[in-house]
CSV table of C-alpha atoms in Angstrom, one decimal:
chain,number,residue,atom,x,y,z
M,291,UNK,CA,-74.2,14.8,-18.4
M,292,UNK,CA,-73.9,14.7,-14.6
M,293,UNK,CA,-70.7,16.1,-13.2
M,294,UNK,CA,-67.9,13.5,-12.6
M,295,UNK,CA,-65.7,14.1,-9.6
M,296,UNK,CA,-62.1,12.8,-9.5
M,297,UNK,CA,-59.6,13.2,-6.7
M,298,UNK,CA,-55.9,12.7,-7.5
M,299,UNK,CA,-54.0,12.3,-4.2
M,300,UNK,CA,-50.4,11.6,-3.3
M,301,UNK,CA,-47.2,12.9,-1.8
M,302,UNK,CA,-45.3,15.9,-3.1
M,303,UNK,CA,-42.8,15.0,-5.9
M,304,UNK,CA,-44.7,11.9,-7.2
M,305,UNK,CA,-46.2,13.6,-10.3
M,306,UNK,CA,-49.8,13.9,-9.2
M,307,UNK,CA,-50.1,17.6,-10.4
M,308,UNK,CA,-48.8,16.6,-13.9
M,309,UNK,CA,-51.4,13.7,-13.9
M,310,UNK,CA,-54.2,16.2,-13.2
M,311,UNK,CA,-52.9,18.5,-16.0
M,312,UNK,CA,-52.9,15.6,-18.5
M,313,UNK,CA,-56.4,14.6,-17.4
M,314,UNK,CA,-57.7,18.2,-17.7
M,315,UNK,CA,-56.2,18.4,-21.1
M,316,UNK,CA,-57.9,15.2,-22.2
M,317,UNK,CA,-61.3,16.4,-20.8
M,318,UNK,CA,-61.1,19.9,-22.4
M,319,UNK,CA,-60.2,18.3,-25.8
M,320,UNK,CA,-63.3,16.1,-25.4
M,321,UNK,CA,-65.5,19.2,-25.1
M,322,UNK,CA,-66.4,19.1,-21.4
M,323,UNK,CA,-66.6,21.9,-19.0
M,324,UNK,CA,-63.6,21.2,-16.6
M,325,UNK,CA,-62.6,22.6,-13.3
M,326,UNK,CA,-59.3,21.7,-11.7
M,327,UNK,CA,-58.3,22.8,-8.2
M,328,UNK,CA,-55.0,22.0,-6.6
M,329,UNK,CA,-54.6,21.8,-2.8
M,330,UNK,CA,-51.0,21.7,-1.6
M,331,UNK,CA,-49.7,20.8,1.8
M,332,UNK,CA,-46.0,20.5,2.0
M,333,UNK,CA,-46.0,19.5,-1.6
M,334,UNK,CA,-42.4,20.2,-2.5
M,335,UNK,CA,-41.4,16.7,-1.3
M,336,UNK,CA,-43.1,14.4,1.1
M,337,UNK,CA,-46.3,16.4,2.0
M,338,UNK,CA,-49.8,15.5,1.1
M,339,UNK,CA,-51.1,16.8,-2.2
M,340,UNK,CA,-54.7,16.6,-3.5
M,341,UNK,CA,-56.1,17.8,-6.8
M,342,UNK,CA,-59.8,18.0,-7.6
M,343,UNK,CA,-60.8,17.4,-11.2
M,344,UNK,CA,-64.5,17.9,-12.1
M,345,UNK,CA,-66.0,17.6,-15.5
M,346,UNK,CA,-69.4,17.5,-17.2
M,347,UNK,CA,-71.8,19.6,-19.3
M,348,UNK,CA,-71.5,22.6,-16.9
M,349,UNK,CA,-69.3,22.6,-13.7
M,350,UNK,CA,-69.8,25.5,-11.3
M,351,UNK,CA,-67.2,24.8,-8.6
M,352,UNK,CA,-63.8,23.2,-8.6
M,353,UNK,CA,-64.2,21.8,-5.1
M,354,UNK,CA,-65.3,18.2,-4.2
M,355,UNK,CA,-67.0,17.8,-0.8
M,356,UNK,CA,-66.9,14.7,1.5
M,357,UNK,CA,-68.9,11.8,0.0
M,358,UNK,CA,-68.9,13.3,-3.5
M,359,UNK,CA,-65.9,11.8,-5.3
M,360,UNK,CA,-66.7,9.2,-7.9
M,361,UNK,CA,-63.0,8.2,-8.1
M,362,UNK,CA,-59.8,8.5,-6.0
M,363,UNK,CA,-56.6,8.0,-7.9
M,364,UNK,CA,-53.9,7.6,-5.3
M,365,UNK,CA,-50.2,7.6,-5.7
M,366,UNK,CA,-49.6,6.2,-2.2
M,367,UNK,CA,-51.6,3.8,0.0
M,368,UNK,CA,-51.9,6.0,3.1
M,369,UNK,CA,-53.1,8.9,1.0
M,370,UNK,CA,-55.9,6.8,-0.4
M,371,UNK,CA,-57.0,6.0,3.2
M,372,UNK,CA,-56.6,9.7,4.3
M,373,UNK,CA,-59.1,10.9,1.6
M,374,UNK,CA,-61.5,8.0,1.9
M,375,UNK,CA,-64.3,10.1,3.5
M,376,UNK,CA,-64.5,12.0,0.2
M,377,UNK,CA,-65.5,8.9,-1.9
M,378,UNK,CA,-69.1,8.1,-2.7
M,379,UNK,CA,-70.3,4.8,-1.2
M,380,UNK,CA,-70.1,3.2,-4.7
M,381,UNK,CA,-66.9,5.0,-5.7
M,382,UNK,CA,-63.8,3.5,-7.2
M,383,UNK,CA,-60.2,3.7,-5.9
M,384,UNK,CA,-57.2,3.2,-8.2
M,385,UNK,CA,-54.0,3.2,-6.1
M,386,UNK,CA,-50.4,2.4,-6.2
M,387,UNK,CA,-49.2,0.1,-3.4
M,388,UNK,CA,-46.2,2.4,-2.7
M,389,UNK,CA,-45.8,3.4,0.9
M,390,UNK,CA,-44.0,6.6,1.9
M,391,UNK,CA,-43.6,7.5,5.5
M,392,UNK,CA,-45.3,10.8,6.4
M,393,UNK,CA,-43.5,13.2,8.8
M,394,UNK,CA,-45.2,11.8,12.0
M,395,UNK,CA,-43.9,8.4,11.2
M,396,UNK,CA,-40.4,9.8,10.3
M,397,UNK,CA,-40.2,11.6,13.7
M,398,UNK,CA,-41.4,8.5,15.6
M,399,UNK,CA,-44.7,10.2,16.8
M,400,UNK,CA,-46.7,7.4,15.2
M,401,UNK,CA,-46.3,4.2,13.1
M,402,UNK,CA,-47.2,3.5,9.5
M,403,UNK,CA,-50.4,1.3,9.5
M,404,UNK,CA,-49.7,-2.4,9.1
M,405,UNK,CA,-52.1,-2.8,6.2
M,406,UNK,CA,-53.5,0.4,4.8
M,407,UNK,CA,-55.0,-1.5,1.9
M,408,UNK,CA,-57.3,-3.3,4.4
M,409,UNK,CA,-58.9,0.1,5.3
M,410,UNK,CA,-60.0,0.5,1.7
M,411,UNK,CA,-61.8,-2.9,1.7
M,412,UNK,CA,-65.4,-1.6,1.8
M,413,UNK,CA,-64.8,0.1,-1.6
M,414,UNK,CA,-64.0,-1.1,-5.1
M,415,UNK,CA,-60.2,-1.0,-5.2
M,416,UNK,CA,-57.7,-1.6,-8.0
M,417,UNK,CA,-54.1,-1.6,-7.0
M,418,UNK,CA,-50.7,-2.3,-8.4
M,419,UNK,CA,-47.0,-1.7,-7.8
M,420,UNK,CA,-47.2,1.4,-10.1
M,421,UNK,CA,-43.7,2.5,-9.0
M,422,UNK,CA,-42.2,-0.8,-9.9
M,423,UNK,CA,-43.9,-0.8,-13.3
M,424,UNK,CA,-42.7,2.8,-13.9
M,425,UNK,CA,-39.1,1.7,-13.2
M,426,UNK,CA,-39.4,-1.2,-15.5
M,427,UNK,CA,-40.6,1.2,-18.2
M,428,UNK,CA,-37.5,3.3,-17.7
M,429,UNK,CA,-38.2,6.0,-15.1
M,430,UNK,CA,-39.7,6.1,-11.6
M,431,UNK,CA,-41.1,9.5,-12.7
M,432,UNK,CA,-43.6,7.6,-15.0
M,433,UNK,CA,-45.5,6.5,-11.9
M,434,UNK,CA,-48.2,9.0,-12.8
M,435,UNK,CA,-48.6,7.5,-16.2
M,436,UNK,CA,-49.0,4.0,-14.9
M,437,UNK,CA,-51.8,5.2,-12.6
M,438,UNK,CA,-53.5,7.2,-15.4
M,439,UNK,CA,-53.3,4.0,-17.6
M,440,UNK,CA,-55.0,2.0,-14.9
M,441,UNK,CA,-57.6,4.8,-14.4
M,442,UNK,CA,-58.2,5.3,-18.1
M,443,UNK,CA,-60.4,2.3,-18.4
M,444,UNK,CA,-63.0,4.0,-16.1
M,445,UNK,CA,-63.6,6.9,-18.5
M,446,UNK,CA,-65.2,6.7,-22.0
M,447,UNK,CA,-62.2,7.9,-24.0
M,448,UNK,CA,-60.2,6.1,-26.7
M,449,UNK,CA,-56.6,5.3,-26.0
M,450,UNK,CA,-55.6,7.7,-28.8
M,451,UNK,CA,-57.2,10.7,-26.9
M,452,UNK,CA,-55.2,9.8,-23.8
M,453,UNK,CA,-52.0,9.5,-25.9
M,454,UNK,CA,-52.6,12.9,-27.4
M,455,UNK,CA,-53.1,14.5,-23.9
M,456,UNK,CA,-49.9,12.8,-22.7
M,457,UNK,CA,-47.9,14.0,-25.8
M,458,UNK,CA,-49.2,17.6,-25.2
M,459,UNK,CA,-48.1,17.6,-21.5
M,460,UNK,CA,-44.8,15.8,-21.2
M,461,UNK,CA,-41.4,16.8,-22.5
M,462,UNK,CA,-40.7,15.2,-25.9
M,463,UNK,CA,-37.6,13.5,-24.6
M,464,UNK,CA,-39.7,11.6,-22.1
M,465,UNK,CA,-42.6,10.8,-24.3
M,466,UNK,CA,-41.6,7.2,-25.2
M,467,UNK,CA,-41.2,6.2,-21.5
M,468,UNK,CA,-44.4,7.9,-20.5
M,469,UNK,CA,-46.4,6.2,-23.3
M,470,UNK,CA,-45.0,2.8,-22.4
M,471,UNK,CA,-45.9,3.4,-18.7
M,472,UNK,CA,-49.4,4.4,-19.7
M,473,UNK,CA,-49.8,1.3,-21.9
M,474,UNK,CA,-48.6,-1.0,-19.1
M,475,UNK,CA,-51.1,0.6,-16.6
M,476,UNK,CA,-53.9,0.4,-19.1
M,477,UNK,CA,-53.1,-3.3,-19.8
M,478,UNK,CA,-53.3,-4.1,-16.1
M,479,UNK,CA,-57.0,-3.3,-16.1
M,480,UNK,CA,-57.8,-4.9,-19.5
């Protein structure tokens, strides 16, 4: 199997690192060679965060170069646009429509783009108000599960395998909300 390259991008505090952990767990359980590499900016809260997830029969490096990503899963619109140069021409973007002002916007040095979704137009894009759906499910922290649910339709794994990976990675007390958020995201793409 040819290596599949996935970038999970977002802003610190959104849950992108947990999403990459769940995805890695799913892939390892499915028997693939998996490499995960986290790149942190000011990831505590508000800074750009990117995780590379690569899987296949044999993966030699955890890094994805420009033009190599098969998928970008984005927790924030501007982050999807920021990492666009890494996507293959026929790549797929799965993104939340959430907009979070980066530091240059907060300080007044620049303005948030009027329509960041428009910059993604040359690519295949699936988008939803993942934060709003997560809140409806019981917790804004379930944003990552809504996005994983949306993204799950692009990989050849049964829903039960996803549910097992989620159960292995989230605290038991949050499992019900997280599974509900995953199911809602998956249903969006059905």
